[in-house]
């Protein structure tokens, strides 16, 4: 797929997680927060908010609040039929017909629409709203929150989200992706094959990786004397760790990087070190990385190192067995349902994902065991390589 700049959104039952891929590379950071505590370990740069299919909808100060509380999996959303009585995002989608009542979730769970209606009615009465209005307005709040999470990772760093393609996965991501894209004026969305369990599949394709770092406070010009020595020492330590996990070192590779910043700054950037030298090429890479992150750079300002890092990576053979084959038969709807989308209620065709062999237009609902894909009327969808789906905003 020729999509090198992606906004990845993963929405499940409790959270909405956003990360970026730029120029085909996942953005990483050198530390992350755990319950407010800084953990000095490399991780994916992401924004996570407490918003998922189980997030509770409630009245607050004359308006609607979505989350951060969740109904969890037990009893779960009211429409699960397990005794849940509070309204959730899943209930809102159910009463609006965006989750077809005839479609069993995960192939087994029959939706209880009466319970979902009761739960949303109790919220709507507090605001003088009928069930459908309460559901639509709650989803509008949720979609705004999702867009704000994306803006935090893009706009607040000088990036234009319109330059990216959304990659939506998780059990609920494809259900909401088009509305989030509309909020941000993004024109393309990729729904990967097996979207509902895409993160789990990706984890199984991951490399064996060990990272070691060392504090290295040096002005850039003072680092040339011992930078290569420190990096070589880190490689030896990483090699010991890798040997604890595997005897096959034939595919082992090392990636060196340094945390760098302008002198006097508090925050640093992780910059790849290609040749173990503090040379003009590395300095230019830092300035370029700074410009890419913040939209400006001070190329004449002094630069310093904060730490050095070596990653030892062993890549294993990946598999495409999880990826479906493209269907060859013409797409035909398997049913239709009354659904409210964008304030309009109409009969919406339902397609099985494994039958999508050509472009179809919204409004449509596409179902599979692990997720549901919602296509508003201003969007089209077509299959691309390895049975992924590409949604695009139409010109109508």
CSV table of C-alpha atoms in Angstrom, one decimal:
chain,number,residue,atom,x,y,z
A,1,UNK,CA,0.0,0.0,0.0
A,2,UNK,CA,1.3,3.4,-0.9
A,3,UNK,CA,0.4,5.1,2.3
A,4,UNK,CA,3.5,6.1,4.3
A,5,UNK,CA,1.8,8.7,6.6
A,6,UNK,CA,-0.9,7.2,8.8
A,7,UNK,CA,-2.9,8.2,11.8
A,8,UNK,CA,-3.6,4.8,13.5
A,9,UNK,CA,-6.7,4.7,15.7
A,10,UNK,CA,-7.5,1.7,17.9
A,11,UNK,CA,-10.8,1.7,19.6
A,12,UNK,CA,-12.0,-1.1,21.8
A,13,UNK,CA,-14.2,-1.4,24.8
A,14,UNK,CA,-12.5,1.1,27.1
A,15,UNK,CA,-10.0,3.3,25.3
A,16,UNK,CA,-9.3,5.2,22.1
A,17,UNK,CA,-5.6,5.1,21.2
A,18,UNK,CA,-3.8,7.2,18.6
A,19,UNK,CA,-0.4,6.8,17.1
A,20,UNK,CA,1.5,8.1,14.0
A,21,UNK,CA,3.4,6.5,11.2
A,22,UNK,CA,5.5,9.0,9.3
A,23,UNK,CA,7.5,8.1,6.2
A,24,UNK,CA,6.7,4.4,6.9
A,25,UNK,CA,8.2,4.5,10.4
A,26,UNK,CA,6.4,4.3,13.8
A,27,UNK,CA,7.0,7.3,16.0
A,28,UNK,CA,8.8,6.4,19.2
A,29,UNK,CA,9.6,8.2,22.4
A,30,UNK,CA,12.2,7.5,25.1
A,31,UNK,CA,9.9,7.4,28.1
A,32,UNK,CA,6.2,7.1,29.0
A,33,UNK,CA,4.0,7.8,31.9
A,34,UNK,CA,2.4,5.1,34.1
A,35,UNK,CA,-0.2,6.5,36.5
A,36,UNK,CA,1.7,9.8,36.5
A,37,UNK,CA,5.1,8.2,37.0
A,38,UNK,CA,7.8,8.6,34.3
A,39,UNK,CA,9.1,5.3,33.1
A,40,UNK,CA,12.4,5.6,31.2
A,41,UNK,CA,11.8,2.9,28.6
A,42,UNK,CA,11.2,3.3,24.8
A,43,UNK,CA,7.6,3.2,23.7
A,44,UNK,CA,5.3,4.1,20.8
A,45,UNK,CA,4.4,7.8,20.8
A,46,UNK,CA,0.6,7.7,21.4
A,47,UNK,CA,-2.3,9.5,22.9
A,48,UNK,CA,-4.8,7.4,24.8
A,49,UNK,CA,-8.2,8.6,26.1
A,50,UNK,CA,-10.8,6.8,28.2
A,51,UNK,CA,-13.3,6.4,25.4
A,52,UNK,CA,-14.5,3.0,24.0
A,53,UNK,CA,-17.6,1.0,23.3
A,54,UNK,CA,-18.3,0.6,26.9
A,55,UNK,CA,-17.9,4.2,27.9
A,56,UNK,CA,-20.9,5.4,29.9
A,57,UNK,CA,-23.2,8.2,28.6
A,58,UNK,CA,-24.6,10.4,31.4
A,59,UNK,CA,-26.1,13.8,32.0
A,60,UNK,CA,-23.8,16.4,33.6
A,61,UNK,CA,-24.7,20.0,34.3
A,62,UNK,CA,-27.3,20.1,31.6
A,63,UNK,CA,-25.3,18.4,28.9
A,64,UNK,CA,-24.0,15.0,27.9
A,65,UNK,CA,-20.8,13.5,29.2
A,66,UNK,CA,-19.2,10.4,27.6
A,67,UNK,CA,-16.7,8.5,29.8
A,68,UNK,CA,-14.3,8.2,31.5
A,69,UNK,CA,-16.3,5.6,33.4
A,70,UNK,CA,-16.9,2.3,31.6
A,71,UNK,CA,-19.5,-0.4,31.9
A,72,UNK,CA,-16.7,-3.0,31.4
A,73,UNK,CA,-17.4,-6.3,29.9
A,74,UNK,CA,-19.6,-7.5,32.8
A,75,UNK,CA,-22.4,-6.5,32.9
A,76,UNK,CA,-21.3,-4.4,29.9
A,77,UNK,CA,-23.5,-2.2,27.7
A,78,UNK,CA,-27.2,-2.6,28.2
A,79,UNK,CA,-27.6,-4.1,24.8
A,80,UNK,CA,-25.5,-7.0,25.8
A,81,UNK,CA,-28.5,-8.3,27.7
A,82,UNK,CA,-26.4,-9.1,30.8
A,83,UNK,CA,-28.2,-6.9,33.2
A,84,UNK,CA,-26.4,-3.6,32.4
A,85,UNK,CA,-28.6,-0.6,32.9
A,86,UNK,CA,-26.4,2.4,32.1
A,87,UNK,CA,-26.2,3.8,28.5
A,88,UNK,CA,-23.0,3.4,26.6
A,89,UNK,CA,-21.5,4.2,23.2
A,90,UNK,CA,-22.4,0.7,22.0
A,91,UNK,CA,-26.0,1.2,23.1
A,92,UNK,CA,-26.1,4.5,21.2
A,93,UNK,CA,-24.9,2.7,18.0
A,94,UNK,CA,-27.4,-0.1,18.6
A,95,UNK,CA,-30.5,2.1,18.9
A,96,UNK,CA,-29.5,4.1,15.8
A,97,UNK,CA,-29.3,0.9,13.8
A,98,UNK,CA,-25.6,1.3,13.2
A,99,UNK,CA,-25.1,-2.1,14.8
A,100,UNK,CA,-27.6,-4.2,12.8
A,101,UNK,CA,-29.9,-6.0,15.3
A,102,UNK,CA,-29.9,-9.1,13.1
A,103,UNK,CA,-26.1,-9.3,13.2
A,104,UNK,CA,-24.7,-11.2,16.2
A,105,UNK,CA,-21.7,-9.5,17.7
A,106,UNK,CA,-18.6,-11.7,17.5
A,107,UNK,CA,-20.9,-14.2,15.8
A,108,UNK,CA,-22.7,-15.1,19.0
A,109,UNK,CA,-24.1,-12.1,20.9
A,110,UNK,CA,-27.7,-11.1,20.1
A,111,UNK,CA,-28.3,-7.4,20.8
A,112,UNK,CA,-31.0,-6.5,23.3
A,113,UNK,CA,-32.4,-3.3,21.7
A,114,UNK,CA,-35.1,-2.9,24.4
A,115,UNK,CA,-32.5,-2.7,27.1
A,116,UNK,CA,-30.5,-0.2,25.1
A,117,UNK,CA,-33.5,2.0,24.5
A,118,UNK,CA,-34.4,1.9,28.2
A,119,UNK,CA,-30.8,3.0,29.2
A,120,UNK,CA,-30.7,5.9,26.7
A,121,UNK,CA,-34.3,6.9,27.5
A,122,UNK,CA,-33.3,7.4,31.2
A,123,UNK,CA,-30.5,9.8,30.1
A,124,UNK,CA,-32.6,11.5,27.4
A,125,UNK,CA,-35.4,12.3,29.9
A,126,UNK,CA,-33.0,14.4,32.0
A,127,UNK,CA,-32.3,16.6,29.0
A,128,UNK,CA,-35.7,16.5,27.3
A,129,UNK,CA,-34.3,14.4,24.4
A,130,UNK,CA,-35.8,11.4,22.8
A,131,UNK,CA,-33.8,8.2,22.5
A,132,UNK,CA,-32.5,8.8,19.0
A,133,UNK,CA,-31.5,12.4,19.8
A,134,UNK,CA,-29.7,11.4,23.0
A,135,UNK,CA,-27.8,8.7,21.1
A,136,UNK,CA,-26.8,11.0,18.2
A,137,UNK,CA,-25.7,13.8,20.5
A,138,UNK,CA,-23.6,11.4,22.6
A,139,UNK,CA,-21.9,10.1,19.5
A,140,UNK,CA,-21.2,13.6,18.4
A,141,UNK,CA,-19.5,14.3,21.7
A,142,UNK,CA,-17.5,11.1,21.4
A,143,UNK,CA,-16.3,11.9,17.9
A,144,UNK,CA,-15.2,15.4,18.9
A,145,UNK,CA,-13.2,13.8,21.8
A,146,UNK,CA,-11.6,11.4,19.3
A,147,UNK,CA,-10.7,14.2,17.0
A,148,UNK,CA,-9.2,16.2,19.8
A,149,UNK,CA,-6.9,13.2,20.7
A,150,UNK,CA,-5.7,13.2,17.1
A,151,UNK,CA,-5.2,17.0,17.1
A,152,UNK,CA,-3.0,16.6,20.2
A,153,UNK,CA,-0.6,14.3,18.3
A,154,UNK,CA,-0.8,16.3,15.1
A,155,UNK,CA,-1.9,19.9,15.1
A,156,UNK,CA,-0.3,20.7,18.5
A,157,UNK,CA,3.0,19.5,16.9
A,158,UNK,CA,2.6,21.6,13.7
A,159,UNK,CA,1.3,18.7,11.6
A,160,UNK,CA,-1.7,18.9,9.4
A,161,UNK,CA,-4.0,15.8,9.9
A,162,UNK,CA,-5.3,16.3,6.3
A,163,UNK,CA,-1.9,15.1,5.1
A,164,UNK,CA,-2.4,11.7,6.7
A,165,UNK,CA,-4.6,8.6,6.0
A,166,UNK,CA,-6.4,7.1,9.0
A,167,UNK,CA,-5.8,3.5,9.7
A,168,UNK,CA,-8.8,2.3,11.8
A,169,UNK,CA,-8.9,-0.9,13.8
A,170,UNK,CA,-10.1,-2.5,17.0
A,171,UNK,CA,-13.6,-3.7,17.7
A,172,UNK,CA,-15.1,-0.2,17.4
A,173,UNK,CA,-12.6,1.8,15.4
A,174,UNK,CA,-14.1,1.2,11.9
A,175,UNK,CA,-17.6,2.0,13.2
A,176,UNK,CA,-16.5,5.6,14.1
A,177,UNK,CA,-13.6,6.3,11.7
A,178,UNK,CA,-15.6,8.2,9.0
A,179,UNK,CA,-17.1,10.6,11.5
A,180,UNK,CA,-13.7,11.3,13.0
A,181,UNK,CA,-12.3,11.8,9.5
A,182,UNK,CA,-15.2,14.3,8.8
A,183,UNK,CA,-14.2,16.2,12.0
A,184,UNK,CA,-10.7,16.6,10.7
A,185,UNK,CA,-11.3,16.9,6.9
A,186,UNK,CA,-9.3,13.7,6.3
A,187,UNK,CA,-10.2,12.1,3.0
A,188,UNK,CA,-8.9,8.5,3.3
A,189,UNK,CA,-9.3,5.7,5.7
A,190,UNK,CA,-7.7,2.2,5.6
A,191,UNK,CA,-9.5,-0.7,7.4
A,192,UNK,CA,-7.0,-3.5,7.6
A,193,UNK,CA,-8.0,-7.1,7.2
A,194,UNK,CA,-9.2,-8.6,10.5
A,195,UNK,CA,-9.4,-5.1,12.0
A,196,UNK,CA,-11.0,-6.2,15.3
A,197,UNK,CA,-7.9,-8.3,16.3
A,198,UNK,CA,-5.4,-6.4,14.2
A,199,UNK,CA,-3.3,-5.2,17.2
A,200,UNK,CA,-3.0,-8.7,18.6
A,201,UNK,CA,-1.9,-10.0,15.2
A,202,UNK,CA,0.6,-7.2,14.9
A,203,UNK,CA,2.1,-8.1,18.3
A,204,UNK,CA,2.6,-11.6,17.1
A,205,UNK,CA,4.6,-10.3,14.1
A,206,UNK,CA,6.8,-8.2,16.4
A,207,UNK,CA,10.6,-8.4,16.7
A,208,UNK,CA,12.6,-9.5,19.7
A,209,UNK,CA,14.1,-6.3,21.0
A,210,UNK,CA,16.3,-5.2,23.8
A,211,UNK,CA,17.2,-1.6,24.5
A,212,UNK,CA,20.0,-0.3,26.7
A,213,UNK,CA,20.7,3.4,27.4
A,214,UNK,CA,23.2,5.4,29.3
A,215,UNK,CA,23.2,9.0,30.5
A,216,UNK,CA,25.5,11.1,28.2
A,217,UNK,CA,25.5,14.8,29.0
A,218,UNK,CA,27.8,16.3,26.4
A,219,UNK,CA,27.9,19.4,24.2
A,220,UNK,CA,27.7,18.2,20.6
A,221,UNK,CA,31.2,19.4,19.8
A,222,UNK,CA,32.6,17.6,22.9
A,223,UNK,CA,31.1,14.2,22.0
A,224,UNK,CA,33.4,13.2,19.2
A,225,UNK,CA,36.1,11.9,21.5
A,226,UNK,CA,34.2,9.0,23.2
A,227,UNK,CA,30.8,8.6,21.5
A,228,UNK,CA,31.8,5.5,19.6
A,229,UNK,CA,33.4,4.0,22.7
A,230,UNK,CA,30.2,4.4,24.7
A,231,UNK,CA,28.0,3.0,21.9
A,232,UNK,CA,30.2,-0.1,21.5
A,233,UNK,CA,30.0,-0.7,25.3
A,234,UNK,CA,26.2,-0.6,25.0
A,235,UNK,CA,26.3,-3.1,22.1
A,236,UNK,CA,28.1,-5.6,24.3
A,237,UNK,CA,25.6,-5.2,27.1
A,238,UNK,CA,22.7,-5.6,24.6
A,239,UNK,CA,24.2,-8.7,23.1
A,240,UNK,CA,24.3,-10.3,26.5
A,241,UNK,CA,20.6,-9.7,26.9
A,242,UNK,CA,19.7,-11.0,23.5
A,243,UNK,CA,21.6,-14.2,24.1
A,244,UNK,CA,19.4,-14.9,27.1
A,245,UNK,CA,16.4,-15.1,24.7
A,246,UNK,CA,17.8,-16.7,21.5
A,247,UNK,CA,20.9,-18.5,20.3
A,248,UNK,CA,20.3,-17.5,16.7
A,249,UNK,CA,22.1,-14.2,16.2
A,250,UNK,CA,22.2,-14.4,12.4
A,251,UNK,CA,19.4,-11.8,12.1
A,252,UNK,CA,20.6,-9.6,15.0
A,253,UNK,CA,21.0,-5.9,14.1
A,254,UNK,CA,21.7,-2.9,16.2
A,255,UNK,CA,20.2,0.5,16.0
A,256,UNK,CA,21.9,3.4,17.7
A,257,UNK,CA,20.3,6.7,18.7
A,258,UNK,CA,20.8,9.7,20.9
A,259,UNK,CA,18.6,11.9,22.9
A,260,UNK,CA,19.4,15.4,21.7
A,261,UNK,CA,18.2,18.9,22.4
A,262,UNK,CA,19.1,22.5,22.0
A,263,UNK,CA,21.2,23.7,25.0
A,264,UNK,CA,18.8,25.0,27.7
A,265,UNK,CA,15.8,23.0,26.7
A,266,UNK,CA,14.0,20.5,28.9
A,267,UNK,CA,12.7,18.1,26.3
A,268,UNK,CA,14.8,16.1,23.9
A,269,UNK,CA,14.3,14.2,20.6
A,270,UNK,CA,15.5,10.6,19.9
A,271,UNK,CA,17.7,10.9,16.7
A,272,UNK,CA,19.2,7.8,14.9
A,273,UNK,CA,23.0,7.7,14.9
A,274,UNK,CA,24.1,6.0,11.7
A,275,UNK,CA,27.9,5.9,11.9
A,276,UNK,CA,28.8,6.2,15.6
A,277,UNK,CA,30.1,9.7,15.0
A,278,UNK,CA,29.0,13.2,16.2
A,279,UNK,CA,29.4,14.7,12.7
A,280,UNK,CA,27.7,17.2,10.5
A,281,UNK,CA,25.3,14.5,9.2
A,282,UNK,CA,24.1,13.7,12.7
A,283,UNK,CA,23.7,17.4,13.5
A,284,UNK,CA,21.7,18.0,10.4
A,285,UNK,CA,19.5,15.0,11.3
A,286,UNK,CA,18.7,16.5,14.6
A,287,UNK,CA,17.8,19.9,13.1
A,288,UNK,CA,15.6,18.1,10.5
A,289,UNK,CA,13.9,16.0,13.2
A,290,UNK,CA,13.2,19.1,15.3
A,291,UNK,CA,11.8,20.9,12.3
A,292,UNK,CA,9.6,17.9,11.4
A,293,UNK,CA,8.3,17.7,15.0
A,294,UNK,CA,7.8,21.4,15.8
A,295,UNK,CA,7.7,23.2,12.4
A,296,UNK,CA,10.9,25.2,13.0
A,297,UNK,CA,14.6,24.7,13.9
A,298,UNK,CA,17.4,26.8,15.2
A,299,UNK,CA,20.3,25.6,13.0
A,300,UNK,CA,22.8,28.0,14.5
A,301,UNK,CA,22.0,27.2,18.1
A,302,UNK,CA,24.2,24.9,20.2
A,303,UNK,CA,23.1,21.3,20.6
A,304,UNK,CA,23.8,18.8,23.4
A,305,UNK,CA,23.3,15.1,24.1
A,306,UNK,CA,21.3,13.8,27.0
A,307,UNK,CA,21.7,10.0,26.6
A,308,UNK,CA,22.8,7.4,24.1
A,309,UNK,CA,20.8,4.3,23.3
A,310,UNK,CA,21.3,1.0,21.5
A,311,UNK,CA,18.5,-1.4,20.4
A,312,UNK,CA,19.3,-5.0,19.6
A,313,UNK,CA,16.7,-6.3,17.3
A,314,UNK,CA,16.1,-9.9,16.0
A,315,UNK,CA,13.5,-10.1,13.2
A,316,UNK,CA,11.6,-13.3,12.8
A,317,UNK,CA,9.8,-14.6,9.7
A,318,UNK,CA,6.5,-12.9,9.4
A,319,UNK,CA,3.4,-14.5,8.0
A,320,UNK,CA,0.5,-13.3,5.9
A,321,UNK,CA,-1.7,-16.3,6.9
A,322,UNK,CA,-4.0,-14.0,8.8
A,323,UNK,CA,-4.7,-11.9,5.8
A,324,UNK,CA,-7.8,-12.8,3.8
A,325,UNK,CA,-7.8,-13.3,0.0
A,326,UNK,CA,-9.6,-10.8,-2.1
A,327,UNK,CA,-13.2,-12.0,-3.1
A,328,UNK,CA,-13.9,-12.4,-6.7
A,329,UNK,CA,-17.7,-12.4,-6.8
A,330,UNK,CA,-19.6,-9.1,-7.2
A,331,UNK,CA,-20.5,-7.4,-3.9
A,332,UNK,CA,-24.2,-8.0,-3.0
A,333,UNK,CA,-26.0,-6.8,0.1
A,334,UNK,CA,-27.0,-9.6,2.4
A,335,UNK,CA,-29.8,-7.6,4.1
A,336,UNK,CA,-30.8,-4.1,5.0
A,337,UNK,CA,-31.6,-2.3,8.2
A,338,UNK,CA,-33.2,1.0,9.3
A,339,UNK,CA,-30.3,3.2,10.5
A,340,UNK,CA,-30.0,6.8,11.5
A,341,UNK,CA,-26.8,8.4,10.1
A,342,UNK,CA,-26.3,12.2,10.0
A,343,UNK,CA,-29.8,12.8,11.2
A,344,UNK,CA,-31.4,10.9,8.4
A,345,UNK,CA,-33.1,7.5,8.9
A,346,UNK,CA,-33.3,5.2,5.9
A,347,UNK,CA,-33.0,1.6,4.8
A,348,UNK,CA,-29.2,0.9,4.7
A,349,UNK,CA,-27.8,-2.1,2.9
A,350,UNK,CA,-25.6,-4.5,4.8
A,351,UNK,CA,-22.7,-6.2,3.2
A,352,UNK,CA,-20.5,-9.0,4.4
A,353,UNK,CA,-16.9,-7.9,4.4
A,354,UNK,CA,-15.7,-11.1,2.6
A,355,UNK,CA,-17.9,-10.2,-0.4
A,356,UNK,CA,-16.5,-6.7,-1.0
A,357,UNK,CA,-14.8,-7.1,-4.4
A,358,UNK,CA,-15.5,-3.7,-6.0
A,359,UNK,CA,-16.3,-0.1,-4.9
A,360,UNK,CA,-19.5,0.5,-3.1
A,361,UNK,CA,-21.0,3.7,-1.8
A,362,UNK,CA,-22.6,4.8,1.4
A,363,UNK,CA,-24.7,4.8,3.3
A,364,UNK,CA,-23.7,1.1,3.9
A,365,UNK,CA,-22.8,-1.1,6.8
A,366,UNK,CA,-20.2,-3.8,6.4
A,367,UNK,CA,-20.1,-6.6,8.9
A,368,UNK,CA,-17.5,-9.2,10.0
A,369,UNK,CA,-17.1,-11.2,13.2
A,370,UNK,CA,-14.6,-8.9,14.9
A,371,UNK,CA,-15.9,-5.4,13.9
A,372,UNK,CA,-18.5,-3.4,12.1
A,373,UNK,CA,-17.7,-0.8,9.4
A,374,UNK,CA,-20.0,2.2,8.9
A,375,UNK,CA,-19.9,4.0,5.6
A,376,UNK,CA,-21.8,7.3,5.6
A,377,UNK,CA,-23.4,8.5,2.4
A,378,UNK,CA,-20.4,10.8,1.6
A,379,UNK,CA,-18.0,7.9,1.5
A,380,UNK,CA,-17.1,5.0,-0.8
A,381,UNK,CA,-15.1,1.9,0.0
A,382,UNK,CA,-13.1,-0.5,-2.2
A,383,UNK,CA,-10.8,-3.5,-1.6
A,384,UNK,CA,-7.0,-3.0,-2.0
A,385,UNK,CA,-4.0,-5.3,-1.5
A,386,UNK,CA,-4.3,-8.2,0.9
A,387,UNK,CA,-8.1,-7.7,1.3
A,388,UNK,CA,-7.7,-4.4,3.2
A,389,UNK,CA,-10.4,-1.8,2.5
A,390,UNK,CA,-9.8,1.8,1.4
A,391,UNK,CA,-12.5,4.3,2.3
A,392,UNK,CA,-12.5,7.6,0.5
A,393,UNK,CA,-14.6,10.7,0.7
A,394,UNK,CA,-16.7,11.1,-2.4
A,395,UNK,CA,-17.2,14.3,-4.3
A,396,UNK,CA,-21.0,14.4,-3.9
